[in-house]
Amino acid sequence: MNAAEAASTAIGASFNCLLCGAREASLFLDNCRDYYMGKPGVFAYYNCARCRLTQLHPVPADMSPFYEAYQVHSRKSWLHETMRGKLMSKGYYLPEEGGQPLKVLDYGCGDGWYLASMKERGHSVTGFEANQQHADNLSRQLDLPVLAETSELRAKYAAAFDVVTMHFVVEHLSDLNGTFELANAVLKPGGLFYFMVPNIRSREAKLFRRKWHGLDPPRHLQFLTDKHVRDLAKRTGFEAADVRYFSLPNGFAGSVTAVLTGGFVYPLFAGLMLPSLVACAVMPDGNLAVTLRKPTT
Ligand SMILES: [Zn+2]
């Protein structure tokens, strides 16, 4: 028995692939730590024996402590806003200026900057955030609807949107099938579902391994690849996917910061952003950007 088979046996029946339901898996990466937020714990990722999805296992019973004081949800400094505008917004769904106003759902809206920028461009935007308090705060701040219940979204917005966006959200989801079906249900026929996820098979992921910024354990539960995206799209009623690859400097800057400090030190991270543009050009496969279309008939 090799090490991977031994690990597979050791996790026994407790593994359950989030995508295909298989119960067998082999170890991908153990002894992973939360370098981004520094929360205590040691985590492991496994590859599903059937579909090869890389997935966190075991998943902590209560994930809420790992989202406490989550930086992604809080308002940012002027420096961070500027870097985001210039360096980090690549890959976000931005329709051409001067086009028709669109009805857009941004599912998992972080601190709301994307909703605000789309509203400013004249689009009709709605947000979704699973945390009710965060949803209410954003809704008040931005003066637009931000929902916190998927049942409400389904009931009020059936076939309502031109575009559904999930920017670095899918990797946090435990219900992949259900969330893709929901995106399908709230889209108009012909509407687009656009999302981006970190690419676990990328060169930067292979280079930095446990210290790869995109790993972000235990908040990142699974990592879809091109093949998984196409399977999932088909199963949840979307037409063939358009999958592109791109890197962002924060991926490299965050990873190098973890290597140098064993944590996340903001001034170092910020200082590494510009040099990281070079790494992005050399290794342009750090993330996947996916566009799925709901069929018109
Ligand atoms: Zn699987």
Short mmCIF file of C-alpha atoms and ligand atoms in Angstrom, two decimals:
data_model
loop_
_atom_site.label_atom_id
_atom_site.label_comp_id
_atom_site.label_asym_id
_atom_site.label_seq_id
_atom_site.Cartn_x
_atom_site.Cartn_y
_atom_site.Cartn_z
CA MET A 1 0.00 0.00 0.00
CA ASN A 2 1.47 3.39 -0.94
CA ALA A 3 1.11 6.55 1.16
CA ALA A 4 -1.84 7.87 -0.83
CA GLU A 5 -3.74 4.58 -0.52
CA ALA A 6 -3.01 4.48 3.19
CA ALA A 7 -4.40 8.00 3.58
CA SER A 8 -7.42 7.05 1.52
CA THR A 9 -8.12 4.10 3.79
CA ALA A 10 -7.55 6.17 6.90
CA ILE A 11 -10.23 8.74 6.03
CA GLY A 12 -12.63 5.85 5.37
CA ALA A 13 -16.30 6.54 4.89
CA SER A 14 -16.16 10.08 6.26
CA PHE A 15 -15.04 11.61 2.93
CA ASN A 16 -17.85 12.73 0.68
CA CYS A 17 -16.95 14.46 -2.59
CA LEU A 18 -18.85 17.75 -2.89
CA LEU A 19 -19.15 17.24 -6.63
CA CYS A 20 -19.69 13.55 -7.38
CA GLY A 21 -20.44 12.05 -3.95
CA ALA A 22 -17.58 9.50 -4.11
CA ARG A 23 -16.38 8.31 -0.69
CA GLU A 24 -12.78 7.49 -1.63
CA ALA A 25 -9.94 10.00 -1.80
CA SER A 26 -6.18 10.31 -1.69
CA LEU A 27 -4.15 12.87 0.21
CA PHE A 28 -3.16 15.96 -1.79
CA LEU A 29 -1.65 18.32 0.81
CA ASP A 30 -1.56 17.90 4.58
CA ASN A 31 -0.35 20.11 7.42
CA CYS A 32 -1.86 23.27 5.85
CA ARG A 33 -2.24 26.38 7.99
CA ASP A 34 -4.23 29.58 7.80
CA TYR A 35 -1.44 31.97 6.79
CA TYR A 36 -3.87 34.67 5.68
CA MET A 37 -5.82 35.25 8.90
CA GLY A 38 -3.66 33.27 11.30
CA LYS A 39 -6.55 31.31 12.83
CA PRO A 40 -5.43 28.19 14.72
CA GLY A 41 -5.74 24.73 13.18
CA VAL A 42 -4.06 22.31 10.79
CA PHE A 43 -5.92 21.30 7.64
CA ALA A 44 -5.63 18.83 4.78
CA TYR A 45 -6.80 18.63 1.18
CA TYR A 46 -7.68 15.38 -0.62
CA ASN A 47 -8.30 14.48 -4.25
CA CYS A 48 -11.54 12.64 -4.95
CA ALA A 49 -10.71 9.17 -6.29
CA ARG A 50 -13.43 9.41 -8.94
CA CYS A 51 -13.56 13.02 -10.22
CA ARG A 52 -10.19 14.31 -8.86
CA LEU A 53 -11.77 17.35 -7.20
CA THR A 54 -9.37 18.76 -4.60
CA GLN A 55 -11.34 19.26 -1.39
CA LEU A 56 -10.72 20.20 2.25
CA HIS A 57 -11.18 17.23 4.56
CA PRO A 58 -12.38 17.11 7.21
CA VAL A 59 -14.38 20.35 7.07
CA PRO A 60 -14.63 22.04 10.49
CA ALA A 61 -18.16 21.57 11.90
CA ASP A 62 -18.42 25.30 12.59
CA MET A 63 -16.82 27.54 9.96
CA SER A 64 -17.93 30.83 11.54
CA PRO A 65 -14.75 31.40 13.65
CA PHE A 66 -12.70 31.29 10.42
CA TYR A 67 -14.71 34.18 9.00
CA GLU A 68 -14.54 36.34 12.14
CA ALA A 69 -13.00 39.72 11.24
CA TYR A 70 -12.68 38.49 7.64
CA GLN A 71 -10.65 41.17 5.83
CA VAL A 72 -12.52 40.61 2.58
CA HIS A 73 -15.73 41.92 4.20
CA SER A 74 -14.31 45.04 5.81
CA ARG A 75 -13.83 48.49 4.31
CA LYS A 76 -10.38 49.11 2.92
CA SER A 77 -7.70 51.78 3.23
CA TRP A 78 -7.02 54.32 0.48
CA LEU A 79 -3.88 52.38 -0.48
CA HIS A 80 -5.80 49.14 -0.82
CA GLU A 81 -8.59 50.82 -2.82
CA THR A 82 -6.00 52.25 -5.22
CA MET A 83 -4.20 48.91 -5.64
CA ARG A 84 -7.50 47.18 -6.21
CA GLY A 85 -8.55 49.70 -8.84
CA LYS A 86 -5.23 49.44 -10.69
CA LEU A 87 -3.97 45.91 -10.05
CA MET A 88 -6.55 43.57 -8.58
CA SER A 89 -9.78 44.28 -10.47
CA LYS A 90 -8.62 42.33 -13.52
CA GLY A 91 -10.92 39.41 -14.11
CA TYR A 92 -14.00 41.04 -12.57
CA TYR A 93 -17.02 41.09 -14.85
CA LEU A 94 -17.22 44.55 -16.43
CA PRO A 95 -19.54 45.03 -19.42
CA GLU A 96 -18.49 47.54 -22.07
CA GLU A 97 -19.29 51.15 -21.23
CA GLY A 98 -22.19 52.62 -23.14
CA GLY A 99 -23.95 49.26 -23.53
CA GLN A 100 -27.48 48.48 -22.36
CA PRO A 101 -28.02 48.69 -18.60
CA LEU A 102 -27.98 45.15 -17.18
CA LYS A 103 -29.73 43.49 -14.26
CA VAL A 104 -26.86 41.98 -12.29
CA LEU A 105 -26.76 39.74 -9.22
CA ASP A 106 -23.39 39.77 -7.41
CA TYR A 107 -23.44 36.66 -5.21
CA GLY A 108 -20.93 37.02 -2.35
CA CYS A 109 -20.17 40.72 -2.56
CA GLY A 110 -17.28 41.18 -0.10
CA ASP A 111 -17.11 44.84 0.96
CA GLY A 112 -19.45 45.82 -1.91
CA TRP A 113 -16.96 47.70 -4.12
CA TYR A 114 -18.05 45.79 -7.23
CA LEU A 115 -21.75 46.47 -6.58
CA ALA A 116 -20.96 50.15 -6.10
CA SER A 117 -18.92 50.38 -9.31
CA MET A 118 -21.62 48.59 -11.36
CA LYS A 119 -24.31 50.87 -9.92
CA GLU A 120 -22.21 53.88 -10.86
CA ARG A 121 -22.04 52.58 -14.44
CA GLY A 122 -25.84 52.63 -14.58
CA HIS A 123 -26.59 48.94 -14.08
CA SER A 124 -29.35 47.64 -11.85
CA VAL A 125 -27.55 45.64 -9.18
CA THR A 126 -28.62 43.26 -6.42
CA GLY A 127 -26.29 41.62 -3.91
CA PHE A 128 -26.30 38.37 -1.98
CA GLU A 129 -24.41 37.69 1.26
CA ALA A 130 -25.09 34.64 3.43
CA ASN A 131 -24.46 36.64 6.64
CA GLN A 132 -27.64 38.60 7.41
CA GLN A 133 -25.92 41.37 9.36
CA HIS A 134 -23.29 41.89 6.66
CA ALA A 135 -26.04 41.90 4.01
CA ASP A 136 -28.04 44.53 5.91
CA ASN A 137 -24.99 46.76 6.42
CA LEU A 138 -24.08 46.62 2.73
CA SER A 139 -27.65 47.26 1.66
CA ARG A 140 -27.80 50.41 3.84
CA GLN A 141 -24.36 51.61 2.79
CA LEU A 142 -24.91 51.18 -0.95
CA ASP A 143 -28.65 51.84 -1.04
CA LEU A 144 -29.48 48.73 -3.04
CA PRO A 145 -31.00 45.31 -2.21
CA VAL A 146 -28.61 42.78 -0.62
CA LEU A 147 -30.34 39.50 0.25
CA ALA A 148 -29.20 36.88 2.75
CA GLU A 149 -31.67 34.03 2.05
CA THR A 150 -31.43 31.86 -1.06
CA SER A 151 -35.15 31.02 -0.77
CA GLU A 152 -35.99 34.73 -1.02
CA LEU A 153 -33.66 35.11 -4.00
CA ARG A 154 -35.36 32.19 -5.76
CA ALA A 155 -38.88 33.44 -5.01
CA LYS A 156 -38.39 37.11 -5.85
CA TYR A 157 -35.95 36.91 -8.74
CA ALA A 158 -36.89 33.89 -10.88
CA ALA A 159 -35.47 34.40 -14.41
CA ALA A 160 -34.76 38.05 -13.50
CA PHE A 161 -31.07 38.70 -14.15
CA ASP A 162 -28.96 39.24 -17.27
CA VAL A 163 -25.80 38.36 -15.39
CA VAL A 164 -24.93 36.51 -12.16
CA THR A 165 -21.38 37.07 -10.88
CA MET A 166 -19.42 35.17 -8.23
CA HIS A 167 -15.95 36.69 -7.86
CA PHE A 168 -13.82 34.31 -5.77
CA VAL A 169 -16.89 32.84 -4.09
CA VAL A 170 -17.33 29.35 -5.59
CA GLU A 171 -14.26 27.99 -3.75
CA HIS A 172 -16.05 28.79 -0.45
CA LEU A 173 -19.20 26.81 -1.32
CA SER A 174 -20.14 23.44 0.13
CA ASP A 175 -23.26 23.12 -2.09
CA LEU A 176 -21.87 23.38 -5.62
CA ASN A 177 -24.80 21.75 -7.42
CA GLY A 178 -27.41 23.74 -5.47
CA THR A 179 -25.67 27.08 -6.00
CA PHE A 180 -25.17 26.52 -9.74
CA GLU A 181 -28.85 25.52 -10.02
CA LEU A 182 -29.81 28.68 -8.14
CA ALA A 183 -27.72 30.80 -10.52
CA ASN A 184 -29.52 29.12 -13.41
CA ALA A 185 -32.95 29.70 -11.84
CA VAL A 186 -32.46 33.45 -11.34
CA LEU A 187 -31.00 34.06 -14.84
CA LYS A 188 -33.09 35.06 -17.83
CA PRO A 189 -32.86 32.65 -20.79
CA GLY A 190 -29.61 33.57 -22.57
CA GLY A 191 -28.23 35.13 -19.36
CA LEU A 192 -24.60 34.73 -18.25
CA PHE A 193 -23.16 33.18 -15.12
CA TYR A 194 -19.63 34.53 -14.64
CA PHE A 195 -17.27 33.40 -11.91
CA MET A 196 -13.59 33.16 -11.08
CA VAL A 197 -11.80 30.71 -8.81
CA PRO A 198 -8.16 30.10 -7.83
CA ASN A 199 -6.52 27.44 -10.02
CA ILE A 200 -5.14 24.61 -7.84
CA ARG A 201 -3.35 23.15 -10.89
CA SER A 202 -1.55 26.46 -11.62
CA ARG A 203 2.19 26.98 -11.62
CA GLU A 204 1.94 29.37 -8.66
CA ALA A 205 -0.02 26.76 -6.64
CA LYS A 206 2.66 24.16 -7.42
CA LEU A 207 5.45 26.59 -6.57
CA PHE A 208 4.09 27.80 -3.21
CA ARG A 209 2.08 24.71 -2.16
CA ARG A 210 0.95 25.17 1.46
CA LYS A 211 1.88 28.86 1.32
CA TRP A 212 -0.02 29.56 -1.88
CA HIS A 213 -2.28 32.57 -1.23
CA GLY A 214 -5.09 30.93 -3.22
CA LEU A 215 -5.22 27.91 -0.88
CA ASP A 216 -6.58 29.90 2.08
CA PRO A 217 -7.49 26.97 4.35
CA PRO A 218 -10.01 26.25 5.76
CA ARG A 219 -12.15 28.89 4.02
CA HIS A 220 -11.47 27.47 0.54
CA LEU A 221 -13.34 24.17 0.58
CA GLN A 222 -12.71 22.93 -2.97
CA PHE A 223 -11.00 23.90 -6.24
CA LEU A 224 -12.77 23.40 -9.57
CA THR A 225 -10.73 22.77 -12.70
CA ASP A 226 -11.78 23.19 -16.32
CA LYS A 227 -13.14 19.62 -16.43
CA HIS A 228 -15.17 20.02 -13.20
CA VAL A 229 -16.62 23.28 -14.47
CA ARG A 230 -17.80 21.64 -17.70
CA ASP A 231 -19.37 18.68 -15.84
CA LEU A 232 -21.10 20.95 -13.35
CA ALA A 233 -22.34 23.29 -16.09
CA LYS A 234 -23.88 20.43 -18.02
CA ARG A 235 -25.52 18.95 -14.94
CA THR A 236 -27.07 22.27 -13.83
CA GLY A 237 -28.51 23.34 -17.18
CA PHE A 238 -25.85 25.62 -18.66
CA GLU A 239 -24.38 25.62 -22.14
CA ALA A 240 -20.71 24.78 -22.70
CA ALA A 241 -18.34 26.88 -20.69
CA ASP A 242 -15.83 29.46 -21.80
CA VAL A 243 -12.83 29.04 -19.49
CA ARG A 244 -9.90 31.47 -19.43
CA TYR A 245 -6.84 31.73 -17.21
CA PHE A 246 -5.30 34.80 -15.62
CA SER A 247 -3.06 35.69 -12.67
CA LEU A 248 -3.42 38.51 -10.17
CA PRO A 249 -0.48 40.15 -8.35
CA ASN A 250 -2.10 39.62 -4.95
CA GLY A 251 -1.70 35.86 -5.50
CA PHE A 252 2.07 36.15 -5.71
CA ALA A 253 2.36 38.99 -3.18
CA GLY A 254 0.33 37.03 -0.61
CA SER A 255 2.26 33.81 -1.24
CA VAL A 256 5.69 35.47 -0.96
CA THR A 257 4.54 37.25 2.22
CA ALA A 258 3.56 33.85 3.71
CA VAL A 259 6.96 32.38 2.73
CA LEU A 260 8.91 35.28 4.24
CA THR A 261 6.90 35.89 7.42
CA GLY A 262 4.75 32.79 7.99
CA GLY A 263 1.72 35.07 8.00
CA PHE A 264 0.06 38.02 6.31
CA VAL A 265 1.93 41.31 6.85
CA TYR A 266 0.10 44.04 4.99
CA PRO A 267 2.93 46.55 4.28
CA LEU A 268 5.09 43.75 2.83
CA PHE A 269 2.14 42.44 0.81
CA ALA A 270 1.47 45.94 -0.57
CA GLY A 271 5.17 46.44 -1.38
CA LEU A 272 5.26 43.18 -3.33
CA MET A 273 2.27 44.03 -5.53
CA LEU A 274 4.14 45.83 -8.32
CA PRO A 275 7.02 43.32 -8.64
CA SER A 276 4.36 40.56 -8.66
CA LEU A 277 3.11 41.88 -12.00
CA VAL A 278 6.21 40.32 -13.55
CA ALA A 279 5.35 36.95 -12.01
CA CYS A 280 1.81 37.28 -13.42
CA ALA A 281 3.23 37.71 -16.91
CA VAL A 282 5.49 34.66 -16.50
CA MET A 283 2.84 32.43 -14.86
CA PRO A 284 -0.53 33.60 -16.21
CA ASP A 285 -2.63 30.64 -14.99
CA GLY A 286 -3.26 31.45 -11.30
CA ASN A 287 -7.04 31.65 -11.63
CA LEU A 288 -9.88 30.49 -13.85
CA ALA A 289 -12.46 32.92 -15.23
CA VAL A 290 -15.56 31.07 -16.39
CA THR A 291 -18.56 32.21 -18.40
CA LEU A 292 -21.58 29.90 -18.61
CA ARG A 293 -24.71 30.69 -20.61
CA LYS A 294 -28.27 29.67 -19.79
CA PRO A 295 -29.82 28.29 -22.98
CA THR A 296 -32.49 30.45 -24.60
CA THR A 297 -34.94 27.58 -24.98
ZN ZN B 1 -15.65 13.53 -6.87
#
